[in-house]
CSV table of C-alpha atoms in Angstrom, one decimal:
chain,number,residue,atom,x,y,z
A,1,MET,CA,9.3,0.0,-17.7
A,2,THR,CA,8.2,3.5,-18.5
A,3,GLN,CA,8.1,6.4,-16.1
A,4,GLN,CA,4.4,6.5,-16.4
A,5,THR,CA,4.0,3.1,-14.9
A,6,LYS,CA,5.8,4.2,-11.8
A,7,GLN,CA,3.5,7.0,-10.9
A,8,ASP,CA,0.8,6.6,-8.3
A,9,VAL,CA,-2.8,7.1,-9.3
A,10,PHE,CA,-3.6,8.8,-6.0
A,11,PRO,CA,-3.6,12.5,-5.2
A,12,PRO,CA,-1.4,13.7,-2.3
A,13,THR,CA,-3.7,12.2,0.4
A,14,MET,CA,-7.0,10.5,0.4
A,15,SER,CA,-8.4,12.9,2.9
A,16,THR,CA,-7.6,15.7,0.5
A,17,TRP,CA,-9.2,13.7,-2.2
A,18,ILE,CA,-12.4,13.3,-0.2
A,19,ALA,CA,-12.4,17.1,0.5
A,20,LEU,CA,-11.9,17.8,-3.2
A,21,ARG,CA,-14.6,15.4,-4.4
A,22,MET,CA,-17.1,16.5,-1.8
A,23,SER,CA,-17.0,20.0,-3.3
A,24,ASP,CA,-17.3,18.6,-6.8
A,25,GLY,CA,-21.1,18.3,-7.1
A,26,VAL,CA,-23.3,15.2,-7.1
A,27,GLU,CA,-20.9,13.1,-9.1
A,28,GLY,CA,-18.1,13.9,-6.6
A,29,ARG,CA,-20.2,13.1,-3.6
A,30,ASN,CA,-21.4,9.8,-5.2
A,31,GLU,CA,-17.8,8.9,-5.7
A,32,VAL,CA,-16.9,9.6,-2.0
A,33,ASN,CA,-20.0,7.7,-0.9
A,34,ARG,CA,-18.9,4.7,-3.0
A,35,HIS,CA,-15.5,4.8,-1.4
A,36,ILE,CA,-16.9,5.0,2.1
A,37,MET,CA,-19.3,2.1,1.5
A,38,ALA,CA,-16.5,0.0,0.1
A,39,VAL,CA,-14.3,0.4,3.1
A,40,TYR,CA,-16.7,0.8,6.0
A,41,ASP,CA,-19.7,-1.5,5.1
A,42,TRP,CA,-18.1,-4.6,6.7
A,43,PRO,CA,-16.9,-2.9,9.9
A,44,LEU,CA,-20.4,-1.5,10.6
A,45,ARG,CA,-22.0,-4.8,9.9
A,46,VAL,CA,-19.7,-6.5,12.4
A,47,TYR,CA,-20.5,-3.7,14.9
A,48,PHE,CA,-24.2,-4.3,14.3
A,49,MET,CA,-23.9,-8.1,14.7
A,50,GLY,CA,-22.3,-7.5,18.1
A,51,THR,CA,-25.0,-5.3,19.5
A,52,SER,CA,-28.2,-6.0,21.4
A,53,GLU,CA,-30.1,-4.5,18.4
A,54,ARG,CA,-29.8,-7.5,16.0
A,55,TRP,CA,-33.5,-7.8,16.1
A,56,LEU,CA,-33.9,-4.6,14.1
A,57,GLY,CA,-33.1,-6.4,10.8
A,58,GLU,CA,-30.5,-8.0,8.5
A,59,PRO,CA,-27.0,-6.4,8.8
A,60,GLU,CA,-26.8,-5.5,5.1
A,61,ASP,CA,-30.2,-3.8,5.2
A,62,ILE,CA,-29.5,-1.9,8.4
A,63,VAL,CA,-26.1,-0.7,7.3
A,64,GLY,CA,-27.3,0.1,3.8
A,65,GLY,CA,-30.1,2.2,5.3
A,66,PHE,CA,-27.6,4.0,7.5
A,67,PHE,CA,-25.4,4.9,4.6
A,68,ALA,CA,-28.4,6.0,2.5
A,69,ASP,CA,-29.6,8.2,5.3
A,70,ARG,CA,-26.4,9.8,6.6
A,71,LEU,CA,-24.4,10.1,3.4
A,72,SER,CA,-27.3,12.0,1.7
A,73,ARG,CA,-26.9,14.7,4.3
A,74,SER,CA,-24.5,17.3,2.9
A,75,GLU,CA,-23.2,18.3,6.3
A,76,PHE,CA,-22.4,14.8,7.5
A,77,LEU,CA,-18.8,14.4,6.1
A,78,HIS,CA,-18.0,18.1,6.7
A,79,GLU,CA,-18.8,17.5,10.4
A,80,TRP,CA,-16.5,14.4,10.4
A,81,ARG,CA,-13.7,16.5,8.9
A,82,ALA,CA,-14.2,19.1,11.6
A,83,SER,CA,-14.2,16.5,14.4
A,84,GLY,CA,-10.6,15.3,13.9
A,85,MET,CA,-11.8,11.8,14.6
A,86,ARG,CA,-10.9,8.7,12.6
A,87,LEU,CA,-13.7,8.1,10.1
A,88,ARG,CA,-14.4,4.6,11.3
A,89,ARG,CA,-15.0,6.0,14.8
A,90,TRP,CA,-17.2,8.8,13.5
A,91,LEU,CA,-19.2,6.3,11.5
A,92,MET,CA,-19.5,3.9,14.4
A,93,ASN,CA,-20.9,6.7,16.6
A,94,ALA,CA,-23.2,7.9,14.0
A,95,PHE,CA,-24.4,4.3,13.4
A,96,CYS,CA,-25.1,4.0,17.1
A,97,PHE,CA,-27.3,7.0,17.0
A,98,TYR,CA,-29.0,5.6,13.8
A,99,LEU,CA,-29.8,2.4,15.6
A,100,MET,CA,-31.4,4.3,18.5
A,101,GLU,CA,-33.4,6.3,16.0
A,102,MET,CA,-34.6,3.0,14.4
A,103,ARG,CA,-35.5,1.6,17.8
A,104,ARG,CA,-37.5,4.7,18.6
A,105,ALA,CA,-39.3,4.4,15.3
A,106,ARG,CA,-40.1,0.8,16.0
A,107,ALA,CA,-41.3,1.9,19.5
A,108,ARG,CA,-43.7,4.3,17.8
A,109,ASP,CA,-44.9,1.3,15.8
A,110,ARG,CA,-45.3,-0.6,19.1
A,111,ARG,CA,-42.7,-3.1,18.1
A,112,ALA,CA,-40.0,-2.2,20.6
A,113,GLY,CA,-42.1,-1.5,23.7
A,114,GLU,CA,-40.1,-0.8,26.8
A,115,LEU,CA,-36.7,-1.1,25.0
A,116,GLU,CA,-37.0,2.4,23.8
A,117,HIS,CA,-34.9,3.9,26.7
A,118,GLU,CA,-32.4,1.0,27.1
A,119,PRO,CA,-28.8,1.7,26.1
A,120,ILE,CA,-27.4,-0.2,23.1
A,121,VAL,CA,-25.3,-3.0,24.5
A,122,PHE,CA,-22.3,-4.5,22.7
A,123,ASN,CA,-20.9,-7.9,23.5
A,124,GLY,CA,-17.2,-7.0,24.2
A,125,SER,CA,-15.3,-3.9,23.0
A,126,PRO,CA,-17.1,-2.3,20.0
A,127,GLU,CA,-14.0,-0.3,19.1
A,128,ALA,CA,-11.8,-3.5,19.0
A,129,ALA,CA,-14.4,-5.3,16.9
A,130,VAL,CA,-14.7,-2.5,14.4
A,131,ASP,CA,-10.9,-2.2,14.2
A,132,ARG,CA,-10.5,-5.9,13.4
A,133,ALA,CA,-13.2,-5.7,10.7
A,134,PHE,CA,-11.6,-2.4,9.4
A,135,ARG,CA,-8.3,-4.1,9.1
A,136,VAL,CA,-9.7,-6.8,6.9
A,137,SER,CA,-11.9,-4.4,4.9
A,138,LEU,CA,-9.0,-2.0,4.4
A,139,VAL,CA,-6.7,-4.7,3.1
A,140,ARG,CA,-9.4,-6.0,0.7
A,141,GLU,CA,-10.0,-2.5,-0.7
A,142,ALA,CA,-6.3,-1.7,-0.9
A,143,LEU,CA,-5.9,-4.9,-3.0
A,144,ARG,CA,-8.6,-3.8,-5.3
A,145,VAL,CA,-7.2,-0.3,-5.6
A,146,ALA,CA,-3.6,-1.4,-6.2
A,147,GLN,CA,-4.8,-4.0,-8.7
A,148,GLU,CA,-6.5,-1.3,-10.7
A,149,SER,CA,-3.5,0.9,-10.5
A,150,CYS,CA,-1.2,-1.9,-11.7
A,151,GLU,CA,-3.6,-2.7,-14.6
A,152,ASP,CA,-3.9,0.9,-15.6
A,153,SER,CA,-0.1,1.1,-15.7
A,154,GLY,CA,0.4,-2.0,-17.8
A,155,LEU,CA,1.6,-4.0,-14.8
A,156,ALA,CA,-1.1,-6.7,-14.7
A,157,SER,CA,1.5,-9.5,-14.7
A,158,HIS,CA,3.3,-7.8,-11.9
A,159,TRP,CA,0.0,-7.8,-9.9
A,160,ASN,CA,-0.7,-11.5,-10.7
A,161,ILE,CA,2.7,-12.5,-9.4
A,162,PHE,CA,2.2,-10.3,-6.3
A,163,VAL,CA,-1.1,-12.1,-5.6
A,164,ALA,CA,0.3,-15.5,-6.2
A,165,HIS,CA,3.2,-14.9,-3.9
A,166,TYR,CA,1.8,-12.8,-1.1
A,167,LEU,CA,-1.7,-14.2,-1.0
A,168,THR,CA,-1.5,-17.8,-2.1
A,169,GLY,CA,2.1,-18.4,-0.9
A,170,ARG,CA,3.7,-19.6,-4.1
A,171,ASP,CA,7.5,-19.2,-4.3
A,172,TYR,CA,9.3,-17.2,-7.0
A,173,ALA,CA,11.0,-20.3,-8.5
A,174,ASP,CA,7.6,-21.8,-9.2
A,175,LEU,CA,6.2,-18.5,-10.5
A,176,SER,CA,9.2,-17.9,-12.7
A,177,ARG,CA,8.3,-21.1,-14.7
A,178,GLU,CA,4.7,-20.0,-15.1
A,179,PHE,CA,5.4,-16.5,-16.1
A,180,VAL,CA,8.6,-17.4,-18.1
A,181,VAL,CA,10.9,-15.0,-16.2
A,182,THR,CA,13.8,-15.5,-13.9
A,183,PRO,CA,13.1,-15.9,-10.2
A,184,GLU,CA,14.7,-12.5,-9.6
A,185,ARG,CA,12.5,-10.9,-12.2
A,186,ALA,CA,9.4,-12.5,-10.6
A,187,ALA,CA,10.6,-11.1,-7.2
A,188,VAL,CA,11.2,-7.6,-8.7
A,189,MET,CA,7.7,-7.6,-10.3
A,190,ALA,CA,6.1,-8.6,-7.1
A,191,ARG,CA,8.0,-5.9,-5.2
A,192,THR,CA,6.9,-3.3,-7.8
A,193,ALA,CA,3.3,-4.3,-7.3
A,194,ALA,CA,3.9,-4.3,-3.5
A,195,ARG,CA,4.8,-0.6,-3.7
A,196,LYS,CA,1.4,0.1,-5.3
A,197,PHE,CA,-0.3,-1.9,-2.5
A,198,ARG,CA,1.7,0.0,0.1
A,199,ALA,CA,0.6,3.3,-1.4
A,200,ALA,CA,-3.0,2.1,-1.4
A,201,VAL,CA,-2.9,1.1,2.2
A,202,ARG,CA,-1.4,4.4,3.2
A,203,GLU,CA,-3.9,6.5,1.2
A,204,LEU,CA,-6.9,4.6,2.6
A,205,LEU,CA,-5.6,5.3,6.1
A,206,ALA,CA,-5.1,8.9,5.3
A,207,GLY,CA,-8.7,8.8,4.1
A,208,ASP,CA,-9.7,7.5,7.5
A,209,GLY,CA,-8.2,10.6,9.0
A,210,THR,CA,-4.7,9.4,10.0
A,211,PRO,CA,-2.1,12.2,9.6
A,212,ASP,CA,0.7,11.3,7.2
A,213,GLN,CA,3.3,11.1,10.0
A,214,GLU,CA,1.2,8.7,12.0
A,215,VAL,CA,0.4,6.1,9.4
A,216,ASP,CA,3.0,3.6,10.5
A,217,GLN,CA,1.9,3.9,14.1
A,218,GLU,CA,-1.8,3.4,13.0
A,219,ILE,CA,-0.8,0.3,11.0
A,220,LEU,CA,1.0,-1.2,14.0
A,221,SER,CA,-1.9,-0.5,16.3
A,222,LEU,CA,-4.3,-2.2,13.9
A,223,ILE,CA,-1.9,-5.2,13.5
A,224,GLU,CA,-1.4,-5.5,17.3
A,225,GLU,CA,-5.1,-5.5,18.0
A,226,PRO,CA,-6.0,-8.9,19.4
A,227,THR,CA,-7.5,-11.1,16.8
A,228,SER,CA,-10.1,-12.6,19.1
B,1,MET,CA,-3.3,-17.5,-12.9
B,2,THR,CA,-4.6,-15.4,-15.7
B,3,SER,CA,-3.6,-11.9,-16.7
B,4,SER,CA,-7.2,-10.9,-17.0
B,5,GLY,CA,-9.0,-8.2,-15.0
B,6,GLN,CA,-9.9,-7.7,-11.4
B,7,THR,CA,-12.7,-10.3,-11.2
B,8,SER,CA,-10.1,-13.1,-11.4
B,9,HIS,CA,-8.8,-12.1,-7.9
B,10,ILE,CA,-12.0,-11.0,-6.1
B,11,SER,CA,-12.7,-14.4,-4.5
B,12,VAL,CA,-9.1,-14.5,-3.2
B,13,TYR,CA,-9.5,-11.0,-1.7
B,14,ASP,CA,-12.9,-11.9,-0.1
B,15,SER,CA,-11.3,-15.0,1.5
B,16,ILE,CA,-8.8,-12.9,3.4
B,17,GLY,CA,-9.2,-13.3,7.2
B,18,GLU,CA,-7.9,-11.3,10.1
B,19,SER,CA,-4.5,-13.1,10.4
B,20,GLN,CA,-3.7,-12.7,6.7
B,21,ALA,CA,-4.9,-9.1,6.7
B,22,SER,CA,-2.4,-8.4,9.5
B,23,THR,CA,0.4,-10.0,7.4
B,24,LEU,CA,-0.5,-7.9,4.3
B,25,LEU,CA,-1.0,-4.8,6.3
B,26,ARG,CA,2.7,-4.9,7.3
B,27,LEU,CA,3.5,-4.3,3.7
B,28,GLY,CA,2.0,-0.8,4.2
B,29,LEU,CA,4.7,0.1,6.7
B,30,LEU,CA,7.4,2.6,5.6
B,31,GLY,CA,9.6,2.4,8.6
B,32,PRO,CA,12.1,1.8,10.0
B,33,ARG,CA,13.8,3.4,7.0
B,34,ARG,CA,17.1,2.3,5.5
B,35,PRO,CA,19.0,4.6,3.2
B,36,ILE,CA,18.2,2.1,0.4
B,37,ASP,CA,14.5,2.7,0.9
B,38,ASP,CA,15.0,6.4,0.3
B,39,LEU,CA,17.0,5.6,-2.8
B,40,ALA,CA,14.2,3.2,-4.0
B,41,ASP,CA,11.6,5.9,-3.5
B,42,ARG,CA,13.8,8.4,-5.5
B,43,LEU,CA,14.2,5.8,-8.3
B,44,ALA,CA,10.4,5.5,-8.5
B,45,GLU,CA,9.8,9.2,-9.0
B,46,PRO,CA,8.9,10.5,-12.4
B,47,GLY,CA,12.1,11.5,-14.2
B,48,ALA,CA,14.3,9.3,-12.1
B,49,ALA,CA,16.0,7.6,-15.1
B,50,HIS,CA,17.2,11.0,-16.2
B,51,TRP,CA,18.3,11.9,-12.7
B,52,LEU,CA,20.3,8.7,-12.4
B,53,ASP,CA,22.0,9.3,-15.8
B,54,SER,CA,22.9,12.8,-14.7
B,55,VAL,CA,24.5,11.8,-11.4
B,56,LEU,CA,26.6,9.2,-13.3
B,57,GLU,CA,27.8,11.7,-15.9
B,58,ILE,CA,30.2,13.5,-13.6
B,59,GLY,CA,33.3,12.5,-11.6
B,60,THR,CA,35.1,9.2,-11.9
B,61,THR,CA,32.4,7.5,-14.0
B,62,ALA,CA,32.6,10.2,-16.7
B,63,SER,CA,36.4,10.2,-16.6
B,64,ILE,CA,36.4,6.5,-17.5
B,65,GLY,CA,33.9,6.8,-20.4
B,66,LYS,CA,30.3,7.0,-21.1
B,67,PRO,CA,28.4,5.9,-18.0
B,68,ARG,CA,26.0,3.7,-19.8
B,69,SER,CA,28.8,1.9,-21.7
B,70,ILE,CA,30.8,1.6,-18.5
B,71,LEU,CA,28.1,0.3,-16.3
B,72,LEU,CA,25.6,-1.4,-18.6
B,73,MET,CA,27.7,-2.9,-21.3
B,74,GLY,CA,30.5,-4.4,-19.4
B,75,GLU,CA,33.3,-2.6,-21.1
B,76,THR,CA,35.1,-1.6,-17.9
B,77,ALA,CA,37.7,-3.3,-15.9
B,78,LEU,CA,36.8,-4.5,-12.4
B,79,ALA,CA,39.3,-2.1,-10.9
B,80,ASP,CA,37.6,0.9,-12.5
B,81,LEU,CA,34.2,-0.3,-11.2
B,82,VAL,CA,35.7,-0.3,-7.7
B,83,LYS,CA,36.8,3.3,-8.3
B,84,VAL,CA,33.3,4.2,-9.3
B,85,LYS,CA,31.8,2.4,-6.3
B,86,ASP,CA,34.3,4.2,-4.0
B,87,GLU,CA,33.3,7.6,-5.5
B,88,GLY,CA,29.7,6.7,-4.8
B,89,LYS,CA,30.5,6.0,-1.2
B,90,ARG,CA,32.5,9.2,-0.9
B,91,ARG,CA,29.7,11.3,-2.4
B,92,TYR,CA,27.2,9.6,-0.1
B,93,ARG,CA,29.3,10.6,2.9
B,94,MET,CA,30.3,14.1,1.8
B,95,ALA,CA,27.2,15.4,0.1
B,96,ASP,CA,25.5,18.3,1.8
B,97,THR,CA,22.0,17.6,0.4
B,98,ALA,CA,19.7,14.6,0.7
B,99,ASP,CA,19.6,14.3,-3.1
B,100,GLY,CA,23.4,14.4,-3.3
B,101,ARG,CA,23.6,11.6,-0.8
B,102,LEU,CA,21.1,9.6,-2.7
B,103,GLY,CA,23.1,10.2,-5.9
B,104,GLY,CA,26.1,8.8,-4.2
B,105,LEU,CA,24.2,5.8,-3.0
B,106,ALA,CA,22.9,5.2,-6.5
B,107,ILE,CA,26.4,5.3,-8.0
B,108,TYR,CA,27.6,2.9,-5.3
B,109,PHE,CA,24.9,0.3,-6.0
B,110,VAL,CA,25.0,0.6,-9.8
B,111,ALA,CA,28.8,0.0,-9.7
B,112,ILE,CA,28.3,-3.0,-7.5
B,113,ALA,CA,25.6,-4.3,-9.8
B,114,SER,CA,27.8,-3.8,-12.8
B,115,GLY,CA,30.6,-5.8,-11.1
B,116,LEU,CA,28.1,-8.6,-10.4
B,117,VAL,CA,26.6,-8.7,-13.9
B,118,HIS,CA,29.8,-8.3,-16.0
B,119,HIS,CA,32.5,-9.8,-13.8
B,120,LYS,CA,30.5,-12.1,-11.5
B,121,GLN,CA,32.3,-10.4,-8.6
B,122,ASN,CA,31.0,-8.8,-5.4
B,123,ILE,CA,33.1,-5.6,-5.1
B,124,CYS,CA,31.6,-4.5,-1.7
B,125,SER,CA,31.7,-5.9,1.8
B,126,ARG,CA,28.0,-6.6,2.0
B,127,PRO,CA,27.3,-10.4,2.1
B,128,PRO,CA,25.7,-11.6,-1.2
B,129,ASP,CA,22.4,-12.5,0.5
B,130,VAL,CA,22.0,-9.0,1.9
B,131,LEU,CA,23.0,-7.6,-1.5
B,132,HIS,CA,20.5,-9.8,-3.2
B,133,ALA,CA,17.5,-8.4,-1.3
B,134,ALA,CA,18.8,-4.8,-1.6
B,135,LEU,CA,19.2,-5.1,-5.4
B,136,LEU,CA,15.7,-6.6,-5.8
B,137,ASP,CA,14.3,-3.6,-3.9
B,138,LEU,CA,16.1,-1.1,-6.1
B,139,ALA,CA,15.2,-3.0,-9.3
B,140,ALA,CA,11.5,-2.9,-8.3
B,141,ALA,CA,11.6,0.9,-8.1
B,142,ALA,CA,14.0,1.6,-11.0
B,143,ALA,CA,13.0,2.0,-14.6
B,144,GLY,CA,14.0,0.3,-17.9
B,145,HIS,CA,17.6,-0.9,-18.4
B,146,TRP,CA,18.7,0.1,-14.9
B,147,SER,CA,16.0,-2.2,-13.5
B,148,ASP,CA,17.0,-5.0,-15.8
B,149,MET,CA,20.7,-4.7,-14.7
B,150,LEU,CA,19.9,-4.6,-11.0
B,151,THR,CA,17.7,-7.6,-11.5
B,152,ARG,CA,20.4,-9.6,-13.2
B,153,ALA,CA,22.9,-8.4,-10.5
B,154,ALA,CA,20.5,-9.8,-7.9
B,155,ALA,CA,20.5,-13.2,-9.7
B,156,THR,CA,24.3,-13.2,-9.6
B,157,ALA,CA,24.3,-12.3,-5.9
B,158,ARG,CA,22.0,-15.2,-5.2
B,159,THR,CA,24.4,-17.5,-7.1
B,160,LEU,CA,27.4,-16.2,-5.0
B,161,ALA,CA,25.4,-16.7,-1.8
B,162,THR,CA,24.9,-20.4,-2.4
């Protein structure tokens, strides 16, 4: 294995990356927006599906409209960075305002009537629901990022063994026959890929606004969140 | 399983639910840290193979012969490997820098791995099953021939454990 394959593809922190890319013209902003939509689309859909505003439209349309509206505003992410909030909370709050704006717009169209001044009601804890969805979305995105990193480093087989072991539960003895390596070599390859996955998880949490020294604590709080 | 691109795994990722996400998220944890975790991170850094070579090229190891010959090729008596291992332990305890301690730990584990690979002997007090997991973690981070040797040592440790 070469040294190159051991290097992470990430800059020091994802939040730094966001800041750098935001100041990098339209292309940079588009890249940041793609990242945000990849990670936060699902949590916001879950939030929307738990509110009293389901009547406004289909989740994918509403969340897509929210991203199109807010992410086109140059100050939006600068304000998030200045807020010190986790990005998922910032987006949830902004999305709540967006829903109220949509409701007011519908009221002007006489489709919402007296609902215009009612608060948005959520069935249960919106923060807990968003965190549960964020946990799933974060892991899915980290898998995609880590896979890309492995493939770019010539470690595609390492990644395939990682997926087969950690996601589909196959043991190393079984995998060693398929990949024609010893069981120990299969375990080592999976661990190498797992290091990429760990880096991806931690960078995505940094991108959400978690300080480096609090990433473990953030992971534990997400894991310990009740599943239902 | 294919070795093709990302699309081959997308459906697996999309089927991940909350429970499995929690299990996978645990892989993102760094702590609680063991010394071996710090060594693994050091071995994963760019230039680590050169670093490992350089820490082996002084002291007991160098006095016996060329480190790569001693440790990789099995040309050394078990008693000499024990001396190298003990020097690693001493350096780990006595070093006044973090990098010096990691260097000592690296010598310690490489000597143990060499004993396992070339003499089928566990020259430390760690149980083989514990050693097995530690050697796999180090092999996953190390590069090239050092990774290969650590992997083969883990295989021997598994044999000794059963």
